[in-house]
Amino acid sequence: MPADQTPTSVAELPPYRAMLVVDVKDFSGVPGRRHAELTDAIPGILQQAFRRCGLAEMWDEARFPRTTGDGHVLGFRAALLPFLINPFLGALQDELDYRNTVRPLSGQDAPIRMRVSVNVGPATDSNGALLSDGSGNARIETHRLLDCEPVRDLLARSSDTTCVAAIVSARAFEDAVLSGYAADDPDLYVPAPVEVKRYQGIAYLRVPRPSGDLLRRGFHPLESTEDTVTDANQDQHTSPLVNTVGDVDGSVVQAREYHRHGGVNIGGNARDVITDAQGPVITGAQHHAPQFYGDGVTYTTGNHSGNVKQRFENTKRPNPKQP
């Protein structure tokens, strides 16, 4: 920073870099005596995956390669972002499948499976001269995406056939996938909300070889699906409401399952307003701010003649103001 600048003055952005971070599933479950072997094997797996899809030179020019112990970080020129998505993700799936079945590590008890995060954004880069290379918010975001529940859930709900579960940032998805540069169908990606620590956003899930529950139920977490089904079932069995209106001059407005905690204002020449649920029965004209509790409220306005009937069934609900 020049001497005449302060930490709050305007500064140039660092160069944009495409970033790849991988993490081995259940690394902590591996016996400690094997940690070093597995950590050392990760760069070789990645390098071979690049070679497998004809991108050996891309590996050679990687920026700020770093180990995370249970994973690895790589940076690249932003122009290479599309290749990290296609063909690399598929090649990594094939390489892990090959190693798990043909060339497992010594003492390997379970297949190696990886979560992968792909992002793009400004990151410091001195071409390898500084340990801090790769620093910036984009780098933090890349790690947050890797740790989020939606991508973890993909490996948890799939079989060992699925070796790679990837999450692509919204920026990378727009720049590389929607633009067509990655030559990968956008319909292969599923948007997912991400909330990790202080980070919130939308990212896109991609699984080169889905299996198990991912094929049966899709990419979204199972608990969300169950909650949706439960809510739907409750909607079907809660508060059945049948109204019969005959010979009415004027307008009738029916609000089904209208719940209000507080006052409900009723005005006009309403001769009888009756609720069959818990609460007072109000009659007369131009009543203001009584409280009603129940599963339905019929509100009529104007001058009416004839019959207005309302029947509630199974509408018992607790009064929130009763102890």
PDB file of C-alpha atoms in Angstrom:
ATOM      1  CA  MET A   1       0.000   0.000   0.000  1.00  0.00           C
ATOM      2  CA  PRO A   2       1.486   3.417  -0.934  1.00  0.00           C
ATOM      3  CA  ALA A   3       2.437   5.678   1.954  1.00  0.00           C
ATOM      4  CA  ASP A   4      -0.296   8.189   1.128  1.00  0.00           C
ATOM      5  CA  GLN A   5      -3.053   5.567   1.331  1.00  0.00           C
ATOM      6  CA  THR A   6      -4.984   4.515   4.403  1.00  0.00           C
ATOM      7  CA  PRO A   7      -6.843   1.232   5.038  1.00  0.00           C
ATOM      8  CA  THR A   8     -10.122   3.013   4.174  1.00  0.00           C
ATOM      9  CA  SER A   9      -8.992   4.604   0.909  1.00  0.00           C
ATOM     10  CA  VAL A  10      -9.919   3.297  -2.537  1.00  0.00           C
ATOM     11  CA  ALA A  11      -7.739   0.441  -3.789  1.00  0.00           C
ATOM     12  CA  GLU A  12      -7.508  -1.786  -6.838  1.00  0.00           C
ATOM     13  CA  LEU A  13      -9.231  -5.148  -6.807  1.00  0.00           C
ATOM     14  CA  PRO A  14      -6.940  -8.165  -6.781  1.00  0.00           C
ATOM     15  CA  PRO A  15      -7.137 -10.317  -9.927  1.00  0.00           C
ATOM     16  CA  TYR A  16     -10.142 -12.555 -10.450  1.00  0.00           C
ATOM     17  CA  ARG A  17      -9.358 -16.214  -9.913  1.00  0.00           C
ATOM     18  CA  ALA A  18     -11.327 -19.391 -10.417  1.00  0.00           C
ATOM     19  CA  MET A  19     -11.134 -21.469  -7.255  1.00  0.00           C
ATOM     20  CA  LEU A  20     -11.508 -25.170  -6.556  1.00  0.00           C
ATOM     21  CA  VAL A  21     -11.696 -26.639  -3.057  1.00  0.00           C
ATOM     22  CA  VAL A  22     -12.154 -30.342  -2.300  1.00  0.00           C
ATOM     23  CA  ASP A  23     -12.777 -32.148   0.949  1.00  0.00           C
ATOM     24  CA  VAL A  24     -12.716 -35.886   1.718  1.00  0.00           C
ATOM     25  CA  LYS A  25     -15.921 -37.207   3.278  1.00  0.00           C
ATOM     26  CA  ASP A  26     -15.528 -38.613   6.799  1.00  0.00           C
ATOM     27  CA  PHE A  27     -11.821 -37.806   6.947  1.00  0.00           C
ATOM     28  CA  SER A  28     -12.030 -37.601  10.734  1.00  0.00           C
ATOM     29  CA  GLY A  29     -13.310 -41.179  10.806  1.00  0.00           C
ATOM     30  CA  VAL A  30     -10.078 -42.443   9.274  1.00  0.00           C
ATOM     31  CA  PRO A  31      -7.576 -43.734  11.869  1.00  0.00           C
ATOM     32  CA  GLY A  32      -5.032 -41.065  12.708  1.00  0.00           C
ATOM     33  CA  ARG A  33      -2.094 -43.174  11.549  1.00  0.00           C
ATOM     34  CA  ARG A  34      -3.515 -43.002   7.996  1.00  0.00           C
ATOM     35  CA  HIS A  35      -4.192 -39.257   7.886  1.00  0.00           C
ATOM     36  CA  ALA A  36      -0.810 -38.342   6.409  1.00  0.00           C
ATOM     37  CA  GLU A  37      -1.089 -40.944   3.660  1.00  0.00           C
ATOM     38  CA  LEU A  38      -4.552 -39.757   2.663  1.00  0.00           C
ATOM     39  CA  THR A  39      -3.566 -36.080   2.801  1.00  0.00           C
ATOM     40  CA  ASP A  40      -0.566 -36.760   0.560  1.00  0.00           C
ATOM     41  CA  ALA A  41      -2.741 -38.725  -1.880  1.00  0.00           C
ATOM     42  CA  ILE A  42      -5.268 -35.932  -2.504  1.00  0.00           C
ATOM     43  CA  PRO A  43      -3.080 -33.762  -4.808  1.00  0.00           C
ATOM     44  CA  GLY A  44      -2.173 -36.843  -6.846  1.00  0.00           C
ATOM     45  CA  ILE A  45      -5.845 -37.715  -7.267  1.00  0.00           C
ATOM     46  CA  LEU A  46      -6.627 -34.208  -8.467  1.00  0.00           C
ATOM     47  CA  GLN A  47      -3.649 -34.127 -10.813  1.00  0.00           C
ATOM     48  CA  GLN A  48      -4.638 -37.432 -12.374  1.00  0.00           C
ATOM     49  CA  ALA A  49      -8.222 -36.231 -12.800  1.00  0.00           C
ATOM     50  CA  PHE A  50      -6.956 -33.220 -14.782  1.00  0.00           C
ATOM     51  CA  ARG A  51      -4.845 -35.524 -16.914  1.00  0.00           C
ATOM     52  CA  ARG A  52      -7.749 -37.914 -17.406  1.00  0.00           C
ATOM     53  CA  CYS A  53      -9.785 -35.189 -19.138  1.00  0.00           C
ATOM     54  CA  GLY A  54      -6.896 -33.741 -21.152  1.00  0.00           C
ATOM     55  CA  LEU A  55      -6.157 -30.782 -18.863  1.00  0.00           C
ATOM     56  CA  ALA A  56      -2.660 -31.681 -17.657  1.00  0.00           C
ATOM     57  CA  GLU A  57      -1.362 -28.199 -18.482  1.00  0.00           C
ATOM     58  CA  MET A  58      -4.113 -26.682 -16.346  1.00  0.00           C
ATOM     59  CA  TRP A  59      -2.771 -28.519 -13.321  1.00  0.00           C
ATOM     60  CA  ASP A  60       0.719 -27.292 -14.104  1.00  0.00           C
ATOM     61  CA  GLU A  61      -0.339 -23.632 -13.986  1.00  0.00           C
ATOM     62  CA  ALA A  62      -2.476 -23.863 -10.842  1.00  0.00           C
ATOM     63  CA  ARG A  63      -2.132 -20.906  -8.442  1.00  0.00           C
ATOM     64  CA  PHE A  64      -1.780 -20.984  -4.656  1.00  0.00           C
ATOM     65  CA  PRO A  65      -2.113 -24.776  -4.162  1.00  0.00           C
ATOM     66  CA  ARG A  66      -2.720 -25.423  -0.471  1.00  0.00           C
ATOM     67  CA  THR A  67      -3.568 -28.435   1.640  1.00  0.00           C
ATOM     68  CA  THR A  68      -6.350 -28.186   4.198  1.00  0.00           C
ATOM     69  CA  GLY A  69      -5.457 -31.502   5.809  1.00  0.00           C
ATOM     70  CA  ASP A  70      -8.642 -33.250   4.756  1.00  0.00           C
ATOM     71  CA  GLY A  71      -8.729 -31.516   1.376  1.00  0.00           C
ATOM     72  CA  HIS A  72      -6.989 -29.214  -1.065  1.00  0.00           C
ATOM     73  CA  VAL A  73      -7.298 -25.711  -2.556  1.00  0.00           C
ATOM     74  CA  LEU A  74      -6.358 -24.644  -6.076  1.00  0.00           C
ATOM     75  CA  GLY A  75      -6.616 -21.322  -7.902  1.00  0.00           C
ATOM     76  CA  PHE A  76      -6.641 -20.715 -11.646  1.00  0.00           C
ATOM     77  CA  ARG A  77      -6.967 -17.907 -14.130  1.00  0.00           C
ATOM     78  CA  ALA A  78     -10.607 -16.851 -14.257  1.00  0.00           C
ATOM     79  CA  ALA A  79     -10.757 -17.757 -17.944  1.00  0.00           C
ATOM     80  CA  LEU A  80     -10.338 -21.426 -16.965  1.00  0.00           C
ATOM     81  CA  LEU A  81     -13.455 -21.491 -14.766  1.00  0.00           C
ATOM     82  CA  PRO A  82     -15.624 -23.447 -17.256  1.00  0.00           C
ATOM     83  CA  PHE A  83     -13.131 -26.335 -17.318  1.00  0.00           C
ATOM     84  CA  LEU A  84     -13.379 -26.790 -13.544  1.00  0.00           C
ATOM     85  CA  ILE A  85     -17.042 -27.602 -14.088  1.00  0.00           C
ATOM     86  CA  ASN A  86     -16.868 -29.533 -17.319  1.00  0.00           C
ATOM     87  CA  PRO A  87     -15.056 -31.840 -17.893  1.00  0.00           C
ATOM     88  CA  PHE A  88     -13.213 -31.825 -14.549  1.00  0.00           C
ATOM     89  CA  LEU A  89     -16.086 -32.835 -12.225  1.00  0.00           C
ATOM     90  CA  GLY A  90     -16.878 -35.898 -14.312  1.00  0.00           C
ATOM     91  CA  ALA A  91     -13.187 -36.791 -14.585  1.00  0.00           C
ATOM     92  CA  LEU A  92     -12.772 -36.576 -10.810  1.00  0.00           C
ATOM     93  CA  GLN A  93     -15.739 -38.923 -10.361  1.00  0.00           C
ATOM     94  CA  ASP A  94     -14.112 -41.403 -12.763  1.00  0.00           C
ATOM     95  CA  GLU A  95     -10.692 -41.109 -11.112  1.00  0.00           C
ATOM     96  CA  LEU A  96     -12.058 -41.725  -7.627  1.00  0.00           C
ATOM     97  CA  ASP A  97     -14.133 -44.645  -8.850  1.00  0.00           C
ATOM     98  CA  TYR A  98     -11.021 -46.136 -10.461  1.00  0.00           C
ATOM     99  CA  ARG A  99      -8.882 -45.690  -7.365  1.00  0.00           C
ATOM    100  CA  ASN A 100     -11.526 -47.058  -5.033  1.00  0.00           C
ATOM    101  CA  THR A 101     -11.984 -50.230  -7.075  1.00  0.00           C
ATOM    102  CA  VAL A 102      -8.571 -50.824  -8.687  1.00  0.00           C
ATOM    103  CA  ARG A 103      -5.950 -48.859  -6.752  1.00  0.00           C
ATOM    104  CA  PRO A 104      -7.116 -48.322  -3.172  1.00  0.00           C
ATOM    105  CA  LEU A 105      -4.692 -46.897  -0.636  1.00  0.00           C
ATOM    106  CA  SER A 106      -3.018 -49.331   1.710  1.00  0.00           C
ATOM    107  CA  GLY A 107      -5.364 -50.081   4.571  1.00  0.00           C
ATOM    108  CA  GLN A 108      -8.233 -48.208   2.900  1.00  0.00           C
ATOM    109  CA  ASP A 109     -11.431 -49.423   4.551  1.00  0.00           C
ATOM    110  CA  ALA A 110     -13.940 -47.200   2.754  1.00  0.00           C
ATOM    111  CA  PRO A 111     -14.079 -45.582  -0.685  1.00  0.00           C
ATOM    112  CA  ILE A 112     -12.731 -42.053  -1.022  1.00  0.00           C
ATOM    113  CA  ARG A 113     -15.577 -39.644  -1.734  1.00  0.00           C
ATOM    114  CA  MET A 114     -15.245 -35.885  -2.104  1.00  0.00           C
ATOM    115  CA  ARG A 115     -17.242 -32.708  -1.810  1.00  0.00           C
ATOM    116  CA  VAL A 116     -16.175 -30.079  -4.335  1.00  0.00           C
ATOM    117  CA  SER A 117     -16.747 -26.325  -4.323  1.00  0.00           C
ATOM    118  CA  VAL A 118     -16.234 -24.121  -7.397  1.00  0.00           C
ATOM    119  CA  ASN A 119     -16.215 -20.337  -7.264  1.00  0.00           C
ATOM    120  CA  VAL A 120     -14.763 -17.260  -8.949  1.00  0.00           C
ATOM    121  CA  GLY A 121     -13.863 -13.861  -7.567  1.00  0.00           C
ATOM    122  CA  PRO A 122     -11.072 -11.477  -6.582  1.00  0.00           C
ATOM    123  CA  ALA A 123      -8.206 -13.110  -4.688  1.00  0.00           C
ATOM    124  CA  THR A 124      -4.678 -11.992  -3.914  1.00  0.00           C
ATOM    125  CA  ASP A 125      -2.077 -13.627  -6.131  1.00  0.00           C
ATOM    126  CA  SER A 126       1.645 -12.903  -6.186  1.00  0.00           C
ATOM    127  CA  ASN A 127       2.306 -15.921  -8.399  1.00  0.00           C
ATOM    128  CA  GLY A 128       3.374 -18.100  -5.509  1.00  0.00           C
ATOM    129  CA  ALA A 129       5.565 -15.658  -3.621  1.00  0.00           C
ATOM    130  CA  LEU A 130       3.333 -15.226  -0.564  1.00  0.00           C
ATOM    131  CA  LEU A 131       1.677 -17.653   1.806  1.00  0.00           C
ATOM    132  CA  SER A 132      -1.349 -15.332   1.842  1.00  0.00           C
ATOM    133  CA  ASP A 133      -2.016 -15.801  -1.888  1.00  0.00           C
ATOM    134  CA  GLY A 134      -5.649 -16.636  -2.535  1.00  0.00           C
ATOM    135  CA  SER A 135      -6.955 -14.427   0.252  1.00  0.00           C
ATOM    136  CA  GLY A 136     -10.259 -12.586  -0.042  1.00  0.00           C
ATOM    137  CA  ASN A 137     -13.992 -12.907   0.461  1.00  0.00           C
ATOM    138  CA  ALA A 138     -14.328 -15.168  -2.577  1.00  0.00           C
ATOM    139  CA  ARG A 139     -11.967 -17.667  -0.955  1.00  0.00           C
ATOM    140  CA  ILE A 140     -13.978 -17.625   2.263  1.00  0.00           C
ATOM    141  CA  GLU A 141     -17.202 -18.091   0.309  1.00  0.00           C
ATOM    142  CA  THR A 142     -15.719 -21.102  -1.482  1.00  0.00           C
ATOM    143  CA  HIS A 143     -15.003 -22.814   1.841  1.00  0.00           C
ATOM    144  CA  ARG A 144     -18.433 -21.890   3.228  1.00  0.00           C
ATOM    145  CA  LEU A 145     -20.098 -23.514   0.241  1.00  0.00           C
ATOM    146  CA  LEU A 146     -18.059 -26.673   0.775  1.00  0.00           C
ATOM    147  CA  ASP A 147     -19.231 -26.886   4.390  1.00  0.00           C
ATOM    148  CA  CYS A 148     -22.935 -26.256   3.774  1.00  0.00           C
ATOM    149  CA  GLU A 149     -25.563 -28.858   4.583  1.00  0.00           C
ATOM    150  CA  PRO A 150     -27.051 -29.252   1.063  1.00  0.00           C
ATOM    151  CA  VAL A 151     -23.795 -30.565  -0.451  1.00  0.00           C
ATOM    152  CA  ARG A 152     -23.007 -32.710   2.599  1.00  0.00           C
ATOM    153  CA  ASP A 153     -26.463 -34.207   2.320  1.00  0.00           C
ATOM    154  CA  LEU A 154     -25.781 -35.325  -1.255  1.00  0.00           C
ATOM    155  CA  LEU A 155     -23.091 -37.776  -0.161  1.00  0.00           C
ATOM    156  CA  ALA A 156     -25.045 -38.827   2.928  1.00  0.00           C
ATOM    157  CA  ARG A 157     -28.068 -39.873   0.842  1.00  0.00           C
ATOM    158  CA  SER A 158     -26.203 -41.571  -1.978  1.00  0.00           C
ATOM    159  CA  SER A 159     -24.320 -44.849  -2.250  1.00  0.00           C
ATOM    160  CA  ASP A 160     -20.573 -45.333  -2.669  1.00  0.00           C
ATOM    161  CA  THR A 161     -21.174 -45.183  -6.426  1.00  0.00           C
ATOM    162  CA  THR A 162     -21.415 -41.414  -6.038  1.00  0.00           C
ATOM    163  CA  CYS A 163     -17.844 -40.267  -5.409  1.00  0.00           C
ATOM    164  CA  VAL A 164     -18.291 -36.543  -6.138  1.00  0.00           C
ATOM    165  CA  ALA A 165     -20.878 -34.035  -4.935  1.00  0.00           C
ATOM    166  CA  ALA A 166     -20.213 -30.506  -6.172  1.00  0.00           C
ATOM    167  CA  ILE A 167     -21.582 -27.101  -5.301  1.00  0.00           C
ATOM    168  CA  VAL A 168     -21.102 -24.175  -7.679  1.00  0.00           C
ATOM    169  CA  SER A 169     -21.475 -20.579  -6.543  1.00  0.00           C
ATOM    170  CA  ALA A 170     -24.161 -18.423  -8.141  1.00  0.00           C
ATOM    171  CA  ARG A 171     -21.508 -16.249  -9.758  1.00  0.00           C
ATOM    172  CA  ALA A 172     -19.658 -19.222 -11.243  1.00  0.00           C
ATOM    173  CA  PHE A 173     -22.941 -20.770 -12.403  1.00  0.00           C
ATOM    174  CA  GLU A 174     -23.992 -17.603 -14.201  1.00  0.00           C
ATOM    175  CA  ASP A 175     -20.576 -16.918 -15.707  1.00  0.00           C
ATOM    176  CA  ALA A 176     -19.725 -20.445 -16.844  1.00  0.00           C
ATOM    177  CA  VAL A 177     -22.904 -22.533 -17.065  1.00  0.00           C
ATOM    178  CA  LEU A 178     -25.742 -20.190 -18.033  1.00  0.00           C
ATOM    179  CA  SER A 179     -23.437 -18.435 -20.468  1.00  0.00           C
ATOM    180  CA  GLY A 180     -22.780 -21.727 -22.247  1.00  0.00           C
ATOM    181  CA  TYR A 181     -19.001 -21.627 -21.839  1.00  0.00           C
ATOM    182  CA  ALA A 182     -18.970 -24.806 -19.741  1.00  0.00           C
ATOM    183  CA  ALA A 183     -21.067 -26.662 -22.339  1.00  0.00           C
ATOM    184  CA  ASP A 184     -22.990 -28.247 -19.465  1.00  0.00           C
ATOM    185  CA  ASP A 185     -26.788 -28.325 -19.411  1.00  0.00           C
ATOM    186  CA  PRO A 186     -28.107 -25.923 -16.722  1.00  0.00           C
ATOM    187  CA  ASP A 187     -30.901 -28.424 -16.037  1.00  0.00           C
ATOM    188  CA  LEU A 188     -28.286 -30.722 -14.473  1.00  0.00           C
ATOM    189  CA  TYR A 189     -27.952 -28.230 -11.614  1.00  0.00           C
ATOM    190  CA  VAL A 190     -30.298 -27.792  -8.682  1.00  0.00           C
ATOM    191  CA  PRO A 191     -30.415 -24.447  -6.819  1.00  0.00           C
ATOM    192  CA  ALA A 192     -30.125 -24.694  -3.054  1.00  0.00           C
ATOM    193  CA  PRO A 193     -30.191 -22.136  -0.235  1.00  0.00           C
ATOM    194  CA  VAL A 194     -26.909 -21.934   1.655  1.00  0.00           C
ATOM    195  CA  GLU A 195     -26.528 -20.670   5.204  1.00  0.00           C
ATOM    196  CA  VAL A 196     -23.198 -21.268   6.932  1.00  0.00           C
ATOM    197  CA  LYS A 197     -22.057 -19.065   9.806  1.00  0.00           C
ATOM    198  CA  ARG A 198     -22.471 -15.481   8.538  1.00  0.00           C
ATOM    199  CA  TYR A 199     -22.767 -16.453   4.883  1.00  0.00           C
ATOM    200  CA  GLN A 200     -26.151 -16.704   3.172  1.00  0.00           C
ATOM    201  CA  GLY A 201     -26.864 -17.170  -0.506  1.00  0.00           C
ATOM    202  CA  ILE A 202     -27.950 -19.453  -3.313  1.00  0.00           C
ATOM    203  CA  ALA A 203     -25.653 -22.000  -4.937  1.00  0.00           C
ATOM    204  CA  TYR A 204     -26.096 -24.848  -7.411  1.00  0.00           C
ATOM    205  CA  LEU A 205     -25.692 -28.561  -6.749  1.00  0.00           C
ATOM    206  CA  ARG A 206     -24.150 -30.857  -9.344  1.00  0.00           C
ATOM    207  CA  VAL A 207     -23.598 -34.615  -9.052  1.00  0.00           C
ATOM    208  CA  PRO A 208     -21.875 -36.316 -12.016  1.00  0.00           C
ATOM    209  CA  ARG A 209     -23.150 -39.762 -10.996  1.00  0.00           C
ATOM    210  CA  PRO A 210     -26.167 -39.665  -8.651  1.00  0.00           C
ATOM    211  CA  SER A 211     -27.322 -42.797  -6.853  1.00  0.00           C
ATOM    212  CA  GLY A 212     -29.490 -44.048  -4.016  1.00  0.00           C
ATOM    213  CA  ASP A 213     -31.915 -41.592  -2.483  1.00  0.00           C
ATOM    214  CA  LEU A 214     -30.765 -38.826  -4.833  1.00  0.00           C
ATOM    215  CA  LEU A 215     -32.468 -40.710  -7.660  1.00  0.00           C
ATOM    216  CA  ARG A 216     -35.573 -41.485  -5.626  1.00  0.00           C
ATOM    217  CA  ARG A 217     -36.159 -38.115  -3.984  1.00  0.00           C
ATOM    218  CA  GLY A 218     -33.912 -35.591  -5.690  1.00  0.00           C
ATOM    219  CA  PHE A 219     -31.093 -33.386  -4.459  1.00  0.00           C
ATOM    220  CA  HIS A 220     -32.855 -31.416  -1.744  1.00  0.00           C
ATOM    221  CA  PRO A 221     -32.483 -32.562   1.878  1.00  0.00           C
ATOM    222  CA  LEU A 222     -34.830 -35.300   2.975  1.00  0.00           C
ATOM    223  CA  GLU A 223     -36.037 -33.453   6.059  1.00  0.00           C
ATOM    224  CA  SER A 224     -37.370 -30.606   3.904  1.00  0.00           C
ATOM    225  CA  THR A 225     -39.338 -33.099   1.809  1.00  0.00           C
ATOM    226  CA  GLU A 226     -40.855 -34.689   4.902  1.00  0.00           C
ATOM    227  CA  ASP A 227     -41.827 -31.299   6.336  1.00  0.00           C
ATOM    228  CA  THR A 228     -43.543 -30.383   3.080  1.00  0.00           C
ATOM    229  CA  VAL A 229     -45.505 -33.646   3.030  1.00  0.00           C
ATOM    230  CA  THR A 230     -46.511 -33.196   6.674  1.00  0.00           C
ATOM    231  CA  ASP A 231     -47.717 -29.654   6.055  1.00  0.00           C
ATOM    232  CA  ALA A 232     -49.690 -30.805   3.022  1.00  0.00           C
ATOM    233  CA  ASN A 233     -51.372 -33.564   5.032  1.00  0.00           C
ATOM    234  CA  GLN A 234     -52.270 -31.101   7.774  1.00  0.00           C
ATOM    235  CA  ASP A 235     -53.790 -28.753   5.219  1.00  0.00           C
ATOM    236  CA  GLN A 236     -55.976 -31.583   3.924  1.00  0.00           C
ATOM    237  CA  HIS A 237     -57.313 -32.552   7.352  1.00  0.00           C
ATOM    238  CA  THR A 238     -57.501 -29.270   9.220  1.00  0.00           C
ATOM    239  CA  SER A 239     -60.477 -26.966   9.470  1.00  0.00           C
ATOM    240  CA  PRO A 240     -63.008 -28.313   7.013  1.00  0.00           C
ATOM    241  CA  LEU A 241     -65.392 -25.439   6.347  1.00  0.00           C
ATOM    242  CA  VAL A 242     -68.775 -25.597   4.629  1.00  0.00           C
ATOM    243  CA  ASN A 243     -70.777 -22.449   3.859  1.00  0.00           C
ATOM    244  CA  THR A 244     -74.282 -22.167   2.442  1.00  0.00           C
ATOM    245  CA  VAL A 245     -75.457 -18.753   1.232  1.00  0.00           C
ATOM    246  CA  GLY A 246     -78.878 -18.196  -0.218  1.00  0.00           C
ATOM    247  CA  ASP A 247     -81.047 -15.239  -1.231  1.00  0.00           C
ATOM    248  CA  VAL A 248     -78.472 -12.578  -0.350  1.00  0.00           C
ATOM    249  CA  ASP A 249     -78.617  -9.097  -1.868  1.00  0.00           C
ATOM    250  CA  GLY A 250     -75.187  -7.455  -1.737  1.00  0.00           C
ATOM    251  CA  SER A 251     -71.690  -8.821  -1.363  1.00  0.00           C
ATOM    252  CA  VAL A 252     -70.476 -11.685   0.774  1.00  0.00           C
ATOM    253  CA  VAL A 253     -66.755 -12.042   1.483  1.00  0.00           C
ATOM    254  CA  GLN A 254     -65.585 -15.381   2.869  1.00  0.00           C
ATOM    255  CA  ALA A 255     -62.150 -15.765   4.448  1.00  0.00           C
ATOM    256  CA  ARG A 256     -61.213 -19.393   5.057  1.00  0.00           C
ATOM    257  CA  GLU A 257     -58.675 -20.164   7.764  1.00  0.00           C
ATOM    258  CA  TYR A 258     -58.183 -16.513   8.583  1.00  0.00           C
ATOM    259  CA  HIS A 259     -56.276 -16.300  11.846  1.00  0.00           C
ATOM    260  CA  ARG A 260     -55.700 -13.020  13.577  1.00  0.00           C
ATOM    261  CA  HIS A 261     -54.142 -12.485  16.951  1.00  0.00           C
ATOM    262  CA  GLY A 262     -55.472  -9.130  18.016  1.00  0.00           C
ATOM    263  CA  GLY A 263     -58.559  -7.154  17.069  1.00  0.00           C
ATOM    264  CA  VAL A 264     -60.880  -7.889  14.188  1.00  0.00           C
ATOM    265  CA  ASN A 265     -62.821  -4.795  13.185  1.00  0.00           C
ATOM    266  CA  ILE A 266     -66.389  -5.280  12.073  1.00  0.00           C
ATOM    267  CA  GLY A 267     -68.329  -2.289  10.818  1.00  0.00           C
ATOM    268  CA  GLY A 268     -71.528  -1.614   8.954  1.00  0.00           C
ATOM    269  CA  ASN A 269     -75.090  -2.738   9.514  1.00  0.00           C
ATOM    270  CA  ALA A 270     -74.291  -6.331  10.406  1.00  0.00           C
ATOM    271  CA  ARG A 271     -77.232  -7.476  12.493  1.00  0.00           C
ATOM    272  CA  ASP A 272     -75.740 -10.741  13.712  1.00  0.00           C
ATOM    273  CA  VAL A 273     -72.132 -11.812  13.789  1.00  0.00           C
ATOM    274  CA  ILE A 274     -71.719 -15.211  15.381  1.00  0.00           C
ATOM    275  CA  THR A 275     -68.658 -17.374  15.780  1.00  0.00           C
ATOM    276  CA  ASP A 276     -69.023 -20.978  16.788  1.00  0.00           C
ATOM    277  CA  ALA A 277     -65.440 -21.315  18.004  1.00  0.00           C
ATOM    278  CA  GLN A 278     -63.930 -20.154  21.273  1.00  0.00           C
ATOM    279  CA  GLY A 279     -64.619 -16.509  21.958  1.00  0.00           C
ATOM    280  CA  PRO A 280     -67.535 -14.080  22.425  1.00  0.00           C
ATOM    281  CA  VAL A 281     -70.735 -13.972  20.424  1.00  0.00           C
ATOM    282  CA  ILE A 282     -71.281 -10.437  19.146  1.00  0.00           C
ATOM    283  CA  THR A 283     -74.601  -9.118  17.871  1.00  0.00           C
ATOM    284  CA  GLY A 284     -75.681  -5.673  16.888  1.00  0.00           C
ATOM    285  CA  ALA A 285     -74.544  -3.014  14.456  1.00  0.00           C
ATOM    286  CA  GLN A 286     -71.118  -1.455  13.935  1.00  0.00           C
ATOM    287  CA  HIS A 287     -69.017  -3.370  16.438  1.00  0.00           C
ATOM    288  CA  HIS A 288     -65.334  -2.555  16.598  1.00  0.00           C
ATOM    289  CA  ALA A 289     -62.283  -4.565  17.693  1.00  0.00           C
ATOM    290  CA  PRO A 290     -63.710  -7.701  19.344  1.00  0.00           C
ATOM    291  CA  GLN A 291     -61.423 -10.726  19.162  1.00  0.00           C
ATOM    292  CA  PHE A 292     -62.418 -13.967  17.506  1.00  0.00           C
ATOM    293  CA  TYR A 293     -60.703 -17.325  17.589  1.00  0.00           C
ATOM    294  CA  GLY A 294     -61.694 -20.048  15.185  1.00  0.00           C
ATOM    295  CA  ASP A 295     -61.066 -21.527  11.802  1.00  0.00           C
ATOM    296  CA  GLY A 296     -63.152 -19.213   9.680  1.00  0.00           C
ATOM    297  CA  VAL A 297     -64.793 -15.770   9.655  1.00  0.00           C
ATOM    298  CA  THR A 298     -67.628 -14.772   7.378  1.00  0.00           C
ATOM    299  CA  TYR A 299     -67.843 -11.025   6.913  1.00  0.00           C
ATOM    300  CA  THR A 300     -70.850  -9.544   5.125  1.00  0.00           C
ATOM    301  CA  THR A 301     -71.180  -5.961   4.007  1.00  0.00           C
ATOM    302  CA  GLY A 302     -74.032  -3.956   2.587  1.00  0.00           C
ATOM    303  CA  ASN A 303     -77.753  -4.369   3.123  1.00  0.00           C
ATOM    304  CA  HIS A 304     -78.607  -8.047   3.081  1.00  0.00           C
ATOM    305  CA  SER A 305     -81.799 -10.001   3.177  1.00  0.00           C
ATOM    306  CA  GLY A 306     -82.242 -13.731   3.169  1.00  0.00           C
ATOM    307  CA  ASN A 307     -80.266 -16.465   4.856  1.00  0.00           C
ATOM    308  CA  VAL A 308     -76.538 -16.699   5.458  1.00  0.00           C
ATOM    309  CA  LYS A 309     -75.480 -20.002   6.961  1.00  0.00           C
ATOM    310  CA  GLN A 310     -72.044 -21.224   8.014  1.00  0.00           C
ATOM    311  CA  ARG A 311     -71.131 -24.601   9.469  1.00  0.00           C
ATOM    312  CA  PHE A 312     -67.787 -25.395  11.131  1.00  0.00           C
ATOM    313  CA  GLU A 313     -66.586 -28.954  11.592  1.00  0.00           C
ATOM    314  CA  ASN A 314     -63.686 -30.091  13.760  1.00  0.00           C
ATOM    315  CA  THR A 315     -62.626 -26.530  14.429  1.00  0.00           C
ATOM    316  CA  LYS A 316     -61.320 -26.783  17.941  1.00  0.00           C
ATOM    317  CA  ARG A 317     -58.282 -24.594  18.346  1.00  0.00           C
ATOM    318  CA  PRO A 318     -56.690 -23.294  21.527  1.00  0.00           C
ATOM    319  CA  ASN A 319     -57.262 -19.700  22.532  1.00  0.00           C
ATOM    320  CA  PRO A 320     -53.736 -18.238  22.674  1.00  0.00           C
ATOM    321  CA  LYS A 321     -54.823 -15.894  25.486  1.00  0.00           C
ATOM    322  CA  GLN A 322     -56.093 -18.676  27.751  1.00  0.00           C
ATOM    323  CA  PRO A 323     -53.482 -20.093  30.175  1.00  0.00           C
TER     324      PRO A 323
END
